[in-house]
Amino acid sequence: MQRTNLTPLWLILLLYAGLGSLFAVYTPDWQAPDEPAHYNYVRQLANGRLPVMAPGDYDQDYIVEVVFESGFDPRYAIEPLSYEDWQPPLYYLLLTPVFWLTGGSLLALRLASLLLGAGVVALAYGAARQLAPGRDWLAGGTAVFVALLPQHLSILAAVNNDALAELLIAAMLVLLLGIDGWRTARDHRRALLLGVLLGLGFLTKATVYPMAGVIGVALLLRYRRDWRDLLRVALWVSVPALLLGALWWGRNAAVYGGLDVLGKAAHDAVVVGQPRTAALVAEVGAAEAARQFAQTTFRSFWGQFGWMTVPMLNPGWLYPLLGLFTAVALLGLPLAWRQRLAAAGRGQTAVLLALVVFVAGVHLFYNLTYVQHQGRYLFPALVPIGLGVAAGLGGWVWVVGGKRPWLLALLPLGLALALAALDLWALFRLLVPTLT
């Protein structure tokens, strides 16, 4: 059996670790979205208390004063910022020993999150290898995009439960992309692992929930000709997932009462004053609200740092250039498809598209109620997005470059150099000077 050359992956991980560590070290304290609230969750666990969402956890006026007016002046306490107390506990439990060992060091917690993000990068590489074995340029390009996208790198280098949620999603995606190779004698083990990962996702963050739908799509396509196998495998997946999820859902039902198994009703009752979409539409109209949603989502997908207060507006051509890059990647996908550069099977394509559609749908649905135009809410689907970017660019390189394989091999290097330069510029010429 031919051994897989993992040298490119190790180089990508080394670059990710270096740049991510710079973000973790130089990003001013608390200047990442919701970081104080995530930190306070870990602090409460370290003090022996599982947080409960309660009145007083969210104070819009205090947030405006501390975050946007004072820029986290040390005179203000961050302890009142505890509006993430409704979140599932797994990420915070993993970070609690780090909190104990380091005396609550913010940098140590950031680096622990960065380590979880390294797993996301490695699994992105593995997903591309699963999709197109032997196409190292596709695996490398996908991993580079996931690792070095500026906004994503800044989030992974902060205290935020997105890192663990994305890690579990990526692990499930790798399993699902290989589902066509499952065989009756062994598929129950993979199905059981899939169920455990999904259950751990239920204990991590609600952004993992769309994977339940993606798994359903994958199982239906794989076992559509044998309903008994479908039922059997579905049970192997669903039983461990539901048992693990029930630990959290049962606790929430006991604490918050009724059917509030996610704690969402308790959360919504507390976050009074959070900007609402209905108020925005009443103020500027539906068309302008939709334009703001699309524009801010796009900008903050690439990079809008701090608490969405530091967009990359200077130079003014940067976002249009990134828009052109996005369009080129999208238009290159048909070229890659026709040239069979990333020849995904029908089931694999369905899995990737389902994840993108479900995640985008959740982002849109949430913004029907709250003004949360943050592109990072698309990051649960970043692996298929990265695959699309790498494949689309590869389509153009293959056609325009005269079908020279060595040019494809250079694609990850070129993408890495461009994104690394953008990361360093964003950190040291934009984020640090603006927020310090």
CSV table of C-alpha atoms in Angstrom, one decimal:
chain,number,residue,atom,x,y,z
A,1,MET,CA,0.0,0.0,0.0
A,2,GLN,CA,1.4,3.4,-1.0
A,3,ARG,CA,2.0,5.7,2.0
A,4,THR,CA,0.4,9.1,2.1
A,5,ASN,CA,2.8,12.0,2.0
A,6,LEU,CA,1.8,14.2,4.9
A,7,THR,CA,4.6,16.7,4.6
A,8,PRO,CA,2.4,19.4,3.0
A,9,LEU,CA,-0.1,19.0,5.8
A,10,TRP,CA,2.6,19.4,8.4
A,11,LEU,CA,3.9,22.6,6.7
A,12,ILE,CA,0.3,24.0,6.6
A,13,LEU,CA,-0.2,23.2,10.3
A,14,LEU,CA,3.2,24.8,11.1
A,15,LEU,CA,2.2,28.0,9.2
A,16,TYR,CA,-1.3,27.9,10.9
A,17,ALA,CA,0.3,27.5,14.3
A,18,GLY,CA,2.7,30.4,13.8
A,19,LEU,CA,0.2,32.9,12.5
A,20,GLY,CA,-2.5,31.8,14.9
A,21,SER,CA,-0.1,32.2,17.8
A,22,LEU,CA,0.5,35.8,16.7
A,23,PHE,CA,-3.2,36.5,16.7
A,24,ALA,CA,-3.6,34.9,20.1
A,25,VAL,CA,-0.7,36.9,21.6
A,26,TYR,CA,-1.3,40.3,19.9
A,27,THR,CA,-5.0,40.6,19.8
A,28,PRO,CA,-5.9,42.8,22.7
A,29,ASP,CA,-7.6,41.1,25.6
A,30,TRP,CA,-11.3,40.4,25.0
A,31,GLN,CA,-11.3,42.0,21.5
A,32,ALA,CA,-12.8,38.9,19.9
A,33,PRO,CA,-16.6,38.3,19.6
A,34,ASP,CA,-18.1,37.3,22.9
A,35,GLU,CA,-14.8,36.3,24.3
A,36,PRO,CA,-15.4,37.6,27.9
A,37,ALA,CA,-18.7,35.7,28.1
A,38,HIS,CA,-17.0,32.4,26.9
A,39,TYR,CA,-14.2,33.1,29.4
A,40,ASN,CA,-16.7,33.6,32.2
A,41,TYR,CA,-18.3,30.3,31.4
A,42,VAL,CA,-14.9,28.5,31.9
A,43,ARG,CA,-14.3,30.5,35.1
A,44,GLN,CA,-17.6,29.4,36.6
A,45,LEU,CA,-16.8,25.8,35.8
A,46,ALA,CA,-13.4,26.2,37.4
A,47,ASN,CA,-15.1,27.5,40.5
A,48,GLY,CA,-17.3,24.4,40.7
A,49,ARG,CA,-20.5,25.8,39.2
A,50,LEU,CA,-22.4,24.8,36.0
A,51,PRO,CA,-23.7,28.1,34.6
A,52,VAL,CA,-27.4,28.9,34.4
A,53,MET,CA,-28.9,31.5,32.1
A,54,ALA,CA,-30.5,34.1,34.4
A,55,PRO,CA,-31.7,37.7,34.4
A,56,GLY,CA,-28.8,40.0,34.6
A,57,ASP,CA,-26.5,37.9,32.3
A,58,TYR,CA,-27.0,40.4,29.5
A,59,ASP,CA,-27.0,44.1,29.8
A,60,GLN,CA,-27.0,45.9,26.5
A,61,ASP,CA,-26.2,49.3,28.0
A,62,TYR,CA,-23.2,47.9,29.9
A,63,ILE,CA,-22.0,46.0,26.8
A,64,VAL,CA,-22.1,49.2,24.7
A,65,GLU,CA,-20.3,51.1,27.5
A,66,VAL,CA,-17.6,48.5,28.1
A,67,VAL,CA,-17.0,47.2,24.5
A,68,PHE,CA,-17.8,50.0,22.1
A,69,GLU,CA,-17.2,53.1,24.1
A,70,SER,CA,-14.4,52.3,26.5
A,71,GLY,CA,-12.7,49.5,24.4
A,72,PHE,CA,-12.5,47.3,27.5
A,73,ASP,CA,-11.0,49.9,29.9
A,74,PRO,CA,-9.5,48.0,32.8
A,75,ARG,CA,-11.8,49.9,35.2
A,76,TYR,CA,-14.7,47.9,33.9
A,77,ALA,CA,-15.3,44.4,35.2
A,78,ILE,CA,-15.9,41.6,32.6
A,79,GLU,CA,-17.7,39.3,35.1
A,80,PRO,CA,-21.1,40.7,34.3
A,81,LEU,CA,-20.7,39.6,30.6
A,82,SER,CA,-22.1,36.1,31.1
A,83,TYR,CA,-24.7,35.8,28.4
A,84,GLU,CA,-23.2,32.6,27.0
A,85,ASP,CA,-24.3,30.7,30.1
A,86,TRP,CA,-27.0,28.9,28.1
A,87,GLN,CA,-24.4,27.1,25.9
A,88,PRO,CA,-23.7,23.4,26.2
A,89,PRO,CA,-20.7,22.7,28.4
A,90,LEU,CA,-18.3,20.4,26.5
A,91,TYR,CA,-15.9,23.0,25.1
A,92,TYR,CA,-15.7,24.8,28.4
A,93,LEU,CA,-15.1,21.5,30.3
A,94,LEU,CA,-12.1,20.8,28.1
A,95,LEU,CA,-10.7,24.2,28.8
A,96,THR,CA,-11.3,24.1,32.6
A,97,PRO,CA,-8.0,22.2,33.4
A,98,VAL,CA,-6.1,24.8,31.3
A,99,PHE,CA,-7.8,27.5,33.5
A,100,TRP,CA,-6.7,25.7,36.7
A,101,LEU,CA,-3.2,25.0,35.6
A,102,THR,CA,-2.5,28.6,34.3
A,103,GLY,CA,-4.5,30.6,36.9
A,104,GLY,CA,-7.0,31.6,34.3
A,105,SER,CA,-4.6,32.8,31.7
A,106,LEU,CA,-6.5,34.2,28.7
A,107,LEU,CA,-3.5,33.5,26.4
A,108,ALA,CA,-3.4,29.9,27.5
A,109,LEU,CA,-7.1,29.4,26.8
A,110,ARG,CA,-6.7,31.1,23.4
A,111,LEU,CA,-3.8,28.7,22.6
A,112,ALA,CA,-5.9,25.7,23.7
A,113,SER,CA,-8.6,26.8,21.2
A,114,LEU,CA,-6.0,27.2,18.5
A,115,LEU,CA,-4.9,23.6,19.1
A,116,LEU,CA,-8.5,22.4,18.5
A,117,GLY,CA,-8.5,24.5,15.3
A,118,ALA,CA,-5.4,22.5,14.1
A,119,GLY,CA,-7.6,19.5,14.2
A,120,VAL,CA,-10.1,21.3,11.9
A,121,VAL,CA,-7.3,22.0,9.4
A,122,ALA,CA,-6.1,18.4,9.5
A,123,LEU,CA,-9.6,17.1,8.9
A,124,ALA,CA,-10.2,19.5,6.1
A,125,TYR,CA,-7.1,18.0,4.4
A,126,GLY,CA,-8.4,14.5,5.1
A,127,ALA,CA,-11.8,15.4,3.7
A,128,ALA,CA,-10.3,16.5,0.4
A,129,ARG,CA,-8.2,13.3,0.3
A,130,GLN,CA,-11.3,11.3,0.9
A,131,LEU,CA,-13.1,13.2,-1.9
A,132,ALA,CA,-10.3,13.0,-4.5
A,133,PRO,CA,-7.5,10.6,-3.5
A,134,GLY,CA,-4.1,11.4,-5.1
A,135,ARG,CA,-5.0,15.1,-5.8
A,136,ASP,CA,-2.6,16.6,-3.2
A,137,TRP,CA,-3.2,20.1,-4.6
A,138,LEU,CA,-6.9,19.9,-3.7
A,139,ALA,CA,-6.2,18.7,-0.2
A,140,GLY,CA,-3.5,21.4,0.3
A,141,GLY,CA,-5.6,24.2,-1.2
A,142,THR,CA,-8.6,23.2,1.0
A,143,ALA,CA,-6.5,23.0,4.2
A,144,VAL,CA,-4.7,26.3,3.4
A,145,PHE,CA,-8.0,28.2,2.9
A,146,VAL,CA,-9.5,26.8,6.1
A,147,ALA,CA,-6.3,27.5,8.1
A,148,LEU,CA,-5.5,31.0,6.9
A,149,LEU,CA,-8.8,32.7,6.1
A,150,PRO,CA,-8.2,35.8,8.3
A,151,GLN,CA,-11.5,35.9,10.1
A,152,HIS,CA,-11.4,32.2,10.8
A,153,LEU,CA,-7.9,32.4,12.1
A,154,SER,CA,-8.8,35.2,14.4
A,155,ILE,CA,-11.8,33.2,15.8
A,156,LEU,CA,-9.8,30.0,16.3
A,157,ALA,CA,-7.1,32.1,18.2
A,158,ALA,CA,-9.8,33.3,20.7
A,159,VAL,CA,-11.7,31.8,23.5
A,160,ASN,CA,-14.8,30.6,21.6
A,161,ASN,CA,-16.6,27.3,21.4
A,162,ASP,CA,-16.7,27.4,17.5
A,163,ALA,CA,-13.3,25.6,17.5
A,164,LEU,CA,-14.7,22.4,19.0
A,165,ALA,CA,-17.9,22.6,17.1
A,166,GLU,CA,-16.1,22.8,13.8
A,167,LEU,CA,-13.7,20.0,14.8
A,168,LEU,CA,-16.7,17.6,15.4
A,169,ILE,CA,-18.4,18.7,12.2
A,170,ALA,CA,-15.2,18.1,10.2
A,171,ALA,CA,-14.7,14.7,11.7
A,172,MET,CA,-18.3,13.7,10.8
A,173,LEU,CA,-17.8,15.1,7.3
A,174,VAL,CA,-14.7,12.9,6.7
A,175,LEU,CA,-16.8,9.8,7.7
A,176,LEU,CA,-19.7,10.7,5.5
A,177,LEU,CA,-17.5,11.4,2.4
A,178,GLY,CA,-16.4,7.8,2.7
A,179,ILE,CA,-19.9,6.3,3.2
A,180,ASP,CA,-20.1,4.7,-0.3
A,181,GLY,CA,-17.3,2.4,0.9
A,182,TRP,CA,-19.2,1.3,4.0
A,183,ARG,CA,-19.9,-2.5,4.1
A,184,THR,CA,-22.5,-4.3,6.0
A,185,ALA,CA,-20.0,-6.2,8.2
A,186,ARG,CA,-18.2,-3.1,9.4
A,187,ASP,CA,-20.4,-0.1,8.8
A,188,HIS,CA,-22.0,-0.4,12.3
A,189,ARG,CA,-18.7,0.7,13.8
A,190,ARG,CA,-18.5,3.8,11.7
A,191,ALA,CA,-22.1,4.5,12.3
A,192,LEU,CA,-21.6,4.2,16.0
A,193,LEU,CA,-18.6,6.6,15.8
A,194,LEU,CA,-20.7,9.0,13.7
A,195,GLY,CA,-23.4,8.9,16.4
A,196,VAL,CA,-21.0,9.5,19.2
A,197,LEU,CA,-19.5,12.5,17.3
A,198,LEU,CA,-23.0,13.9,16.7
A,199,GLY,CA,-23.9,13.4,20.4
A,200,LEU,CA,-20.7,15.2,21.4
A,201,GLY,CA,-21.8,18.0,19.0
A,202,PHE,CA,-25.1,18.3,20.9
A,203,LEU,CA,-23.0,18.9,24.0
A,204,THR,CA,-20.9,21.5,22.3
A,205,LYS,CA,-22.9,24.0,20.3
A,206,ALA,CA,-26.2,24.4,18.4
A,207,THR,CA,-24.3,25.1,15.2
A,208,VAL,CA,-23.6,21.3,15.1
A,209,TYR,CA,-27.3,20.5,14.8
A,210,PRO,CA,-27.5,20.8,11.0
A,211,MET,CA,-25.2,17.8,10.8
A,212,ALA,CA,-28.1,15.7,11.9
A,213,GLY,CA,-29.8,16.6,8.6
A,214,VAL,CA,-26.6,16.1,6.6
A,215,ILE,CA,-26.3,12.6,8.1
A,216,GLY,CA,-29.9,11.9,7.2
A,217,VAL,CA,-29.2,12.9,3.6
A,218,ALA,CA,-26.1,10.7,3.4
A,219,LEU,CA,-27.8,7.6,4.9
A,220,LEU,CA,-30.8,7.9,2.6
A,221,LEU,CA,-28.6,8.1,-0.5
A,222,ARG,CA,-26.4,5.2,0.7
A,223,TYR,CA,-29.1,2.8,1.8
A,224,ARG,CA,-32.0,3.9,-0.4
A,225,ARG,CA,-32.3,0.4,-1.9
A,226,ASP,CA,-32.4,-1.5,1.4
A,227,TRP,CA,-34.7,0.0,4.0
A,228,ARG,CA,-33.7,-2.7,6.6
A,229,ASP,CA,-30.0,-1.6,6.3
A,230,LEU,CA,-31.1,2.0,6.5
A,231,LEU,CA,-33.0,1.4,9.7
A,232,ARG,CA,-30.2,-0.6,11.2
A,233,VAL,CA,-27.5,2.0,10.5
A,234,ALA,CA,-29.8,4.9,11.5
A,235,LEU,CA,-30.2,3.2,14.9
A,236,TRP,CA,-26.5,2.8,15.3
A,237,VAL,CA,-26.2,6.6,14.6
A,238,SER,CA,-29.2,7.9,16.5
A,239,VAL,CA,-29.1,6.0,19.7
A,240,PRO,CA,-25.7,7.2,21.0
A,241,ALA,CA,-26.3,10.7,19.6
A,242,LEU,CA,-29.7,10.9,21.4
A,243,LEU,CA,-28.3,9.4,24.7
A,244,LEU,CA,-25.5,12.0,24.8
A,245,GLY,CA,-27.8,14.8,23.8
A,246,ALA,CA,-30.3,13.8,26.4
A,247,LEU,CA,-27.8,14.6,29.2
A,248,TRP,CA,-28.0,18.2,28.2
A,249,TRP,CA,-31.6,18.4,27.1
A,250,GLY,CA,-32.8,16.7,30.4
A,251,ARG,CA,-30.8,19.1,32.5
A,252,ASN,CA,-32.2,22.1,30.6
A,253,ALA,CA,-35.8,20.8,31.0
A,254,ALA,CA,-35.2,20.5,34.7
A,255,VAL,CA,-33.5,23.9,35.1
A,256,TYR,CA,-35.6,26.1,32.8
A,257,GLY,CA,-38.8,24.1,32.8
A,258,GLY,CA,-41.2,23.1,30.0
A,259,LEU,CA,-39.8,22.1,26.7
A,260,ASP,CA,-36.9,24.5,26.7
A,261,VAL,CA,-34.4,21.7,26.2
A,262,LEU,CA,-31.9,23.9,24.4
A,263,GLY,CA,-32.1,26.8,26.9
A,264,LYS,CA,-33.0,29.0,23.9
A,265,ALA,CA,-36.2,30.4,25.5
A,266,ALA,CA,-34.3,31.3,28.6
A,267,HIS,CA,-31.6,33.0,26.5
A,268,ASP,CA,-34.1,35.0,24.4
A,269,ALA,CA,-35.9,36.2,27.6
A,270,VAL,CA,-32.6,37.5,29.0
A,271,VAL,CA,-31.0,39.2,25.9
A,272,VAL,CA,-33.5,42.1,25.9
A,273,GLY,CA,-32.1,45.0,24.0
A,274,GLN,CA,-30.2,42.9,21.4
A,275,PRO,CA,-30.8,44.5,18.0
A,276,ARG,CA,-33.8,43.0,16.2
A,277,THR,CA,-34.3,42.6,12.5
A,278,ALA,CA,-37.9,43.9,12.6
A,279,ALA,CA,-36.6,47.2,14.1
A,280,LEU,CA,-34.0,47.4,11.4
A,281,VAL,CA,-36.5,46.8,8.6
A,282,ALA,CA,-38.8,49.4,10.1
A,283,GLU,CA,-36.0,51.9,10.1
A,284,VAL,CA,-34.3,51.4,6.7
A,285,GLY,CA,-36.7,49.2,4.7
A,286,ALA,CA,-36.5,45.5,3.7
A,287,ALA,CA,-34.3,46.1,0.7
A,288,GLU,CA,-31.6,48.1,2.6
A,289,ALA,CA,-31.8,45.6,5.5
A,290,ALA,CA,-31.1,42.7,3.0
A,291,ARG,CA,-28.3,44.7,1.4
A,292,GLN,CA,-26.7,45.2,4.8
A,293,PHE,CA,-27.1,41.5,5.6
A,294,ALA,CA,-25.4,40.4,2.4
A,295,GLN,CA,-22.6,43.0,2.6
A,296,THR,CA,-21.7,42.6,6.2
A,297,THR,CA,-21.9,38.8,6.0
A,298,PHE,CA,-19.5,38.8,3.1
A,299,ARG,CA,-17.1,41.3,4.7
A,300,SER,CA,-17.0,39.5,8.1
A,301,PHE,CA,-16.6,36.2,6.4
A,302,TRP,CA,-13.2,37.4,5.2
A,303,GLY,CA,-12.3,39.7,8.0
A,304,GLN,CA,-14.1,42.2,10.2
A,305,PHE,CA,-12.3,42.1,13.5
A,306,GLY,CA,-12.9,42.9,17.1
A,307,TRP,CA,-16.6,43.0,17.9
A,308,MET,CA,-17.3,43.6,14.3
A,309,THR,CA,-15.9,47.1,14.7
A,310,VAL,CA,-12.7,46.8,12.5
A,311,PRO,CA,-13.6,46.1,8.9
A,312,MET,CA,-10.9,46.0,6.2
A,313,LEU,CA,-12.0,49.2,4.5
A,314,ASN,CA,-8.6,50.8,3.9
A,315,PRO,CA,-7.5,50.2,1.2
A,316,GLY,CA,-10.9,50.6,-0.4
A,317,TRP,CA,-10.1,48.0,-3.1
A,318,LEU,CA,-9.6,45.1,-0.8
A,319,TYR,CA,-13.2,43.9,-0.3
A,320,PRO,CA,-13.9,44.3,-4.1
A,321,LEU,CA,-10.7,42.3,-4.8
A,322,LEU,CA,-11.9,39.6,-2.4
A,323,GLY,CA,-15.3,39.7,-4.2
A,324,LEU,CA,-13.6,39.2,-7.5
A,325,PHE,CA,-11.6,36.3,-6.0
A,326,THR,CA,-14.8,34.7,-4.8
A,327,ALA,CA,-16.4,35.1,-8.2
A,328,VAL,CA,-13.4,33.6,-10.0
A,329,ALA,CA,-13.5,30.5,-7.6
A,330,LEU,CA,-17.2,30.0,-8.2
A,331,LEU,CA,-16.9,30.3,-12.0
A,332,GLY,CA,-14.0,27.9,-11.9
A,333,LEU,CA,-16.1,25.1,-10.4
A,334,PRO,CA,-17.7,24.1,-13.8
A,335,LEU,CA,-14.2,24.0,-15.3
A,336,ALA,CA,-13.0,21.7,-12.5
A,337,TRP,CA,-16.1,19.5,-12.9
A,338,ARG,CA,-15.7,19.2,-16.7
A,339,GLN,CA,-12.0,18.3,-16.3
A,340,ARG,CA,-12.8,15.9,-13.5
A,341,LEU,CA,-10.2,17.6,-11.3
A,342,ALA,CA,-12.3,16.9,-8.2
A,343,ALA,CA,-14.5,14.0,-9.3
A,344,ALA,CA,-16.9,13.7,-6.4
A,345,GLY,CA,-19.5,11.1,-6.4
A,346,ARG,CA,-23.2,12.0,-6.4
A,347,GLY,CA,-23.5,11.1,-2.7
A,348,GLN,CA,-20.4,13.1,-1.8
A,349,THR,CA,-21.6,16.1,-3.7
A,350,ALA,CA,-25.0,15.9,-1.9
A,351,VAL,CA,-23.3,15.7,1.5
A,352,LEU,CA,-21.2,18.8,0.8
A,353,LEU,CA,-24.1,20.8,-0.7
A,354,ALA,CA,-26.4,19.8,2.1
A,355,LEU,CA,-24.0,21.1,4.8
A,356,VAL,CA,-23.6,24.4,3.0
A,357,VAL,CA,-27.4,24.8,2.4
A,358,PHE,CA,-28.3,23.9,6.0
A,359,VAL,CA,-25.7,26.2,7.6
A,360,ALA,CA,-26.6,29.1,5.3
A,361,GLY,CA,-30.3,28.4,6.0
A,362,VAL,CA,-29.7,28.6,9.8
A,363,HIS,CA,-27.7,31.8,9.4
A,364,LEU,CA,-30.6,33.4,7.3
A,365,PHE,CA,-33.3,32.1,9.7
A,366,TYR,CA,-31.5,33.5,12.8
A,367,ASN,CA,-31.2,36.9,11.1
A,368,LEU,CA,-34.9,37.0,10.5
A,369,THR,CA,-35.1,37.7,14.3
A,370,TYR,CA,-31.8,39.2,15.4
A,371,VAL,CA,-29.4,41.4,13.6
A,372,GLN,CA,-26.4,39.1,13.5
A,373,HIS,CA,-24.8,39.6,10.1
A,374,GLN,CA,-21.6,37.8,11.0
A,375,GLY,CA,-19.9,35.7,8.3
A,376,ARG,CA,-18.4,33.4,11.0
A,377,TYR,CA,-21.8,31.8,11.3
A,378,LEU,CA,-21.0,30.2,7.9
A,379,PHE,CA,-17.8,28.6,9.3
A,380,PRO,CA,-19.5,25.3,10.2
A,381,ALA,CA,-19.6,24.8,6.5
A,382,LEU,CA,-16.0,26.0,5.9
A,383,VAL,CA,-14.6,22.7,4.8
A,384,PRO,CA,-17.0,22.3,1.8
A,385,ILE,CA,-16.5,26.0,1.1
A,386,GLY,CA,-12.7,25.5,1.1
A,387,LEU,CA,-13.1,22.5,-1.2
A,388,GLY,CA,-15.1,24.7,-3.6
A,389,VAL,CA,-12.5,27.5,-3.5
A,390,ALA,CA,-9.6,25.1,-4.1
A,391,ALA,CA,-11.4,23.2,-6.9
A,392,GLY,CA,-12.6,26.4,-8.6
A,393,LEU,CA,-9.1,27.9,-8.6
A,394,GLY,CA,-7.7,24.6,-9.8
A,395,GLY,CA,-10.2,24.7,-12.7
A,396,TRP,CA,-8.8,28.0,-13.9
A,397,VAL,CA,-5.1,27.0,-13.3
A,398,TRP,CA,-5.7,23.7,-15.3
A,399,VAL,CA,-7.4,25.4,-18.3
A,400,VAL,CA,-5.4,28.7,-18.5
A,401,GLY,CA,-2.1,27.0,-17.6
A,402,GLY,CA,-2.3,24.5,-20.5
A,403,LYS,CA,-3.1,21.5,-18.3
A,404,ARG,CA,0.3,21.4,-16.6
A,405,PRO,CA,0.2,19.3,-13.4
A,406,TRP,CA,3.1,21.2,-11.8
A,407,LEU,CA,1.0,24.4,-11.9
A,408,LEU,CA,-1.7,22.7,-10.0
A,409,ALA,CA,0.9,21.6,-7.5
A,410,LEU,CA,1.8,25.2,-6.9
A,411,LEU,CA,-1.7,26.3,-6.2
A,412,PRO,CA,-1.6,25.7,-2.4
A,413,LEU,CA,1.7,27.5,-2.1
A,414,GLY,CA,0.4,30.6,-3.9
A,415,LEU,CA,-2.8,30.6,-1.9
A,416,ALA,CA,-0.8,30.2,1.3
A,417,LEU,CA,1.4,33.1,0.5
A,418,ALA,CA,-1.5,35.4,-0.4
A,419,LEU,CA,-3.5,34.6,2.7
A,420,ALA,CA,-0.5,34.7,5.0
A,421,ALA,CA,0.3,38.2,3.8
A,422,LEU,CA,-3.3,39.2,4.3
A,423,ASP,CA,-3.3,37.8,7.8
A,424,LEU,CA,-0.1,39.6,8.8
A,425,TRP,CA,-1.4,42.9,7.3
A,426,ALA,CA,-4.8,42.5,9.0
A,427,LEU,CA,-3.2,41.8,12.4
A,428,PHE,CA,-0.3,44.3,12.6
A,429,ARG,CA,-1.6,47.1,10.3
A,430,LEU,CA,-5.3,47.0,11.2
A,431,LEU,CA,-6.4,45.0,14.2
A,432,VAL,CA,-3.6,45.8,16.7
A,433,PRO,CA,-3.3,49.6,15.9
A,434,THR,CA,-7.1,50.1,15.9
A,435,LEU,CA,-7.9,48.2,19.1
A,436,THR,CA,-4.9,48.9,21.2
